Short mmCIF file of C-alpha atoms in Angstrom, two decimals:
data_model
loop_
_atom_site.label_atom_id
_atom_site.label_comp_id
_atom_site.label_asym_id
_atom_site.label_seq_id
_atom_site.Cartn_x
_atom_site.Cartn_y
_atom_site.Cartn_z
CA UNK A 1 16.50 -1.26 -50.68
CA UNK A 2 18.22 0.17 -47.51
CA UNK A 3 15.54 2.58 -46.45
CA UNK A 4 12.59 -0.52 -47.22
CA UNK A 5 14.67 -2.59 -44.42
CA UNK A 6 15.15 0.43 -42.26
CA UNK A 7 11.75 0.44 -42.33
CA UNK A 8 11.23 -2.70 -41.73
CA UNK A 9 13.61 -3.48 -38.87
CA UNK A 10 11.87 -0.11 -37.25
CA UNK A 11 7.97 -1.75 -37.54
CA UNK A 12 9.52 -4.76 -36.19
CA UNK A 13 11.28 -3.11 -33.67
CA UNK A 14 8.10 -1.28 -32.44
CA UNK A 15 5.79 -4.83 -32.65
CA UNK A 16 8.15 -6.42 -30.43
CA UNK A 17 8.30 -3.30 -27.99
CA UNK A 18 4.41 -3.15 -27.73
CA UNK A 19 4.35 -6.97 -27.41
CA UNK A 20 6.17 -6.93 -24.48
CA UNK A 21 4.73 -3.58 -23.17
CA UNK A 22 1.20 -5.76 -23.68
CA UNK A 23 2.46 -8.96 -21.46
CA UNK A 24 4.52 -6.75 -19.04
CA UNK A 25 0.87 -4.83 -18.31
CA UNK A 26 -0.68 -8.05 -18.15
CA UNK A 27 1.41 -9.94 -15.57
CA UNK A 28 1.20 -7.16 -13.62
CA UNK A 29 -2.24 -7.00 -13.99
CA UNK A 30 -2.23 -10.62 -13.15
CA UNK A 31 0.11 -10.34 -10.05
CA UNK A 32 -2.58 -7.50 -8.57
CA UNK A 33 -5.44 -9.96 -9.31
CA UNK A 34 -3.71 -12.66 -7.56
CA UNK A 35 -2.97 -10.15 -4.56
CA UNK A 36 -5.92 -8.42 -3.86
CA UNK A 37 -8.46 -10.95 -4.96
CA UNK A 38 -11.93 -10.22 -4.10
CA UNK A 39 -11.03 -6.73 -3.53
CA UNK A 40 -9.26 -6.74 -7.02
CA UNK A 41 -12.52 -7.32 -8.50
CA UNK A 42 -14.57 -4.62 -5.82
CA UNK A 43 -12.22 -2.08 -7.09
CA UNK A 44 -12.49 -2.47 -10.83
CA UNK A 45 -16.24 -2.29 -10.31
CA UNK A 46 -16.02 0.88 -8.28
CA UNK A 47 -13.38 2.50 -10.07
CA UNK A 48 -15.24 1.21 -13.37
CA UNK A 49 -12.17 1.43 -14.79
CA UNK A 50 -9.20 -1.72 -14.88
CA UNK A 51 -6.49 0.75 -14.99
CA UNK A 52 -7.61 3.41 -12.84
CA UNK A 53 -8.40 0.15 -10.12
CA UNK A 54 -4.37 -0.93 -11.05
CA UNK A 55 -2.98 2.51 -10.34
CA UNK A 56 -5.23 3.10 -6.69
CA UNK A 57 -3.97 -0.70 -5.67
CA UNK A 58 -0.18 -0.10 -6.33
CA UNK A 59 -0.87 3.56 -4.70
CA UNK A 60 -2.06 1.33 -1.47
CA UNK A 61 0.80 -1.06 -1.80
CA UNK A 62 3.01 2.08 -1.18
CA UNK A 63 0.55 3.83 1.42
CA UNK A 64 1.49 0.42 3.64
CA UNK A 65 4.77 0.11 2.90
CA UNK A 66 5.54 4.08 4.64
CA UNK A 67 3.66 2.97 7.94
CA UNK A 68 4.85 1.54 11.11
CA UNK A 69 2.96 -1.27 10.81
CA UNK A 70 3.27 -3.51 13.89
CA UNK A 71 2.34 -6.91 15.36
CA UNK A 72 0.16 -6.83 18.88
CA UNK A 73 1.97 -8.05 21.87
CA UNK A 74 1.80 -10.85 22.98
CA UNK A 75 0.03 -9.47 26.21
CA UNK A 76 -1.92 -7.23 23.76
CA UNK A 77 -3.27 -10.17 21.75
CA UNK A 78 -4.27 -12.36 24.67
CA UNK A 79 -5.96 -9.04 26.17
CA UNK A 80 -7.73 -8.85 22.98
CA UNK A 81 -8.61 -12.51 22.62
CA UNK A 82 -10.70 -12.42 25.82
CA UNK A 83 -12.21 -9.17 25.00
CA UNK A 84 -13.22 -10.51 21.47
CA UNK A 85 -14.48 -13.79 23.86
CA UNK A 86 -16.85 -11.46 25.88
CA UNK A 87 -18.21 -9.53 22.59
CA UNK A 88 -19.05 -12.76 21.34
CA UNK A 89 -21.07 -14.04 24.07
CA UNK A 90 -22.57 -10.89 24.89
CA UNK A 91 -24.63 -11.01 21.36
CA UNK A 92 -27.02 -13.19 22.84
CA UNK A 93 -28.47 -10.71 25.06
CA UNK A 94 -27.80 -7.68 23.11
CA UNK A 95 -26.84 -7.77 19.52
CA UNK A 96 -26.48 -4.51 18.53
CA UNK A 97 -24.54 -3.69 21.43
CA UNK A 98 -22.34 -6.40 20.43
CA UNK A 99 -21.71 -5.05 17.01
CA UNK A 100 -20.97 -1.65 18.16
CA UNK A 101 -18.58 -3.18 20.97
CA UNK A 102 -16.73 -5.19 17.87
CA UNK A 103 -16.34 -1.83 15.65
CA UNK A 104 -14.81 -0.35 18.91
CA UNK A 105 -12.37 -3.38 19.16
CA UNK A 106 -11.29 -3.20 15.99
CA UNK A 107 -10.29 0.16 16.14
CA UNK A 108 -8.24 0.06 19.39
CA UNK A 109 -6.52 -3.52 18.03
CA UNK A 110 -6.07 -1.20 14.37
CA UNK A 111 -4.50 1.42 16.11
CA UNK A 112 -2.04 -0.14 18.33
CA UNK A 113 -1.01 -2.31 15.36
CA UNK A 114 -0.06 1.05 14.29
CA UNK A 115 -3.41 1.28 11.30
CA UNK A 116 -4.38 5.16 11.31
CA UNK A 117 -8.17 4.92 11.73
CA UNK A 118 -9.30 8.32 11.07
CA UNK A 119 -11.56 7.40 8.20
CA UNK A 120 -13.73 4.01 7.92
CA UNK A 121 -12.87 3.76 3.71
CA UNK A 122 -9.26 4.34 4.17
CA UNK A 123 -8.66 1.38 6.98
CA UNK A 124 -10.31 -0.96 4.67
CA UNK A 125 -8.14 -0.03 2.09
CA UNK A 126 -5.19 -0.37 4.30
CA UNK A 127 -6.33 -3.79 5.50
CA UNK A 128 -6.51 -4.87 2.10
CA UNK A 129 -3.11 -5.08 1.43
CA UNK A 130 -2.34 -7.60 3.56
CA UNK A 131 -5.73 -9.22 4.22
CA UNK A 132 -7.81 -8.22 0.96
CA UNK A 133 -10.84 -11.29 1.75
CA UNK A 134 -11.09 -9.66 5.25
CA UNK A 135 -11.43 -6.38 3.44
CA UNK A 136 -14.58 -7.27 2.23
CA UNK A 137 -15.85 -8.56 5.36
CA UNK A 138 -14.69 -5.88 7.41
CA UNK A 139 -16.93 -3.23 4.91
CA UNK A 140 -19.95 -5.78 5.07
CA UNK A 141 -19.78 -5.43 9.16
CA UNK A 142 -19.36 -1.59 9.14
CA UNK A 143 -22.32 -0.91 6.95
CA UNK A 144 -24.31 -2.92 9.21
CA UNK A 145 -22.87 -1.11 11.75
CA UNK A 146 -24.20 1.82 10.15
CA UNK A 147 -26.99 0.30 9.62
CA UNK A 148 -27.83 -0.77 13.11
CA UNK A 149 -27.16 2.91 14.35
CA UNK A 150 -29.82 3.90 12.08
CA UNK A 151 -32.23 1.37 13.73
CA UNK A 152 -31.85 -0.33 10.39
CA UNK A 153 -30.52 -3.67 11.11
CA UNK A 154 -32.25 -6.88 12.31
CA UNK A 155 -30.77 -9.78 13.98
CA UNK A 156 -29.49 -12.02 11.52
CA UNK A 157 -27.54 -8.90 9.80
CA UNK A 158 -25.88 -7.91 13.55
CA UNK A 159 -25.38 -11.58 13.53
CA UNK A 160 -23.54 -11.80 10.24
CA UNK A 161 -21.89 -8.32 11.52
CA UNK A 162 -20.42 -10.13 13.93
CA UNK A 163 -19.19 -12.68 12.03
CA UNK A 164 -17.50 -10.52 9.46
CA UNK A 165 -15.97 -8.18 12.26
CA UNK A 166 -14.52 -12.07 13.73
CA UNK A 167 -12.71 -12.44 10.31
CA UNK A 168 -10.47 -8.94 10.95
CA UNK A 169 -10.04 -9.46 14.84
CA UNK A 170 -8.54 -13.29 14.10
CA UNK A 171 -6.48 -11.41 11.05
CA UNK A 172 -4.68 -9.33 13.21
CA UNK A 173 -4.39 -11.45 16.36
CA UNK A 174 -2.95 -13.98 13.56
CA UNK A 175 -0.33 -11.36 12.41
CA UNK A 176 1.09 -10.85 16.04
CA UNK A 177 1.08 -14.61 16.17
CA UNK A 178 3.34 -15.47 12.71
CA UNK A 179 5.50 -12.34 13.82
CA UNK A 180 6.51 -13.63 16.93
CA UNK A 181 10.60 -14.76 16.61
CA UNK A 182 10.67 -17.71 18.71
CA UNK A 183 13.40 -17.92 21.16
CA UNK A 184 14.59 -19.96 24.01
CA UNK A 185 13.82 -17.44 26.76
CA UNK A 186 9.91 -17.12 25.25
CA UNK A 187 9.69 -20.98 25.67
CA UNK A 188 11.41 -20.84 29.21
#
């Protein structure tokens, strides 16, 4: 009778252990999904794969958390604002100048803010972490980019371009917004 409830507590023992394995995995899973979103979703389907997807979002998580990551200045941002002001309006007289002129701002705003931006697939991925629905429009505005270089874009995708590359510029002019500590001497 002792070795039959040996057993027993042992099989028990090992349900509850893979029971809890089983809801640890899924609020994890769940807290990723919750995170990342849309790109959640974008990466599954790419990977093909839920766990593979898991394992490359956590690996970005700690890809961001090792860089220098910082707000624009306040000088920066306003700089930027107008800049992003004069892109804008200059789409009406030439669009795909425009949408090159936006890839080229995000880039300089990226790498001040301290993004590296050697390769297109890796910023997106690092702009997911923090801003994983701007992801997605930041990928739609780069291959029409692409596109338009090719002579392959017409004027309602440079238009939508635009758009999209509007979503990252007001993410990161956002960020050096929120970062800014107020303090007495600022509102002086």
């Amino acid at each position: 009778m002792g070795t039959v409830l040996t057993i027993v507590i042992i099989v028990v023992v090992l349900l509850a252990a893979a029971a809890l394995f089983y809801l640890y995995q899924r609020r994890r899973s769940g807290e990723l999904q919750q995170r990342f979103g849309p790109e959640y979703e974008r990466t599954v389907e790419e990977s093909g794969d839920r766990r593979s997807a898991e394992r490359e979002l956590r690996g970005r998580e700690r890809r961001m958390s090792r860089l220098d990551i910082t707000p624009l200045t306040r000088e920066s941002a306003e700089t930027y604002r107008a800049e992003w002001a004069g892109v804008q309006q200059s789409f009406v007289d030439r669009p795909a100048g425009a949408v090159s002129d936006a890839d080229r701002l995000v880039l300089r705003m990226m790498r001040e803010a301290g993004y590296p931006v050697d390769e297109f697939d890796q910023r997106a991925d690092d702009i997911s972490v923090e801003h994983p629905e701007v992801a997605m429009h930041y990928r739609e505005a780069h291959r029409v980019a692409v596109a338009q270089a090719r002579g392959e874009a017409d004027t309602e995708d440079l238009r939508r371009a635009v758009t999209a590359y509007r979503q990252l510029v007001d993410a990161l002019l956002d960020d050096s917004t929120n970062s800014r500590p107020t303090n007495t001497k600022e509102q002086a």
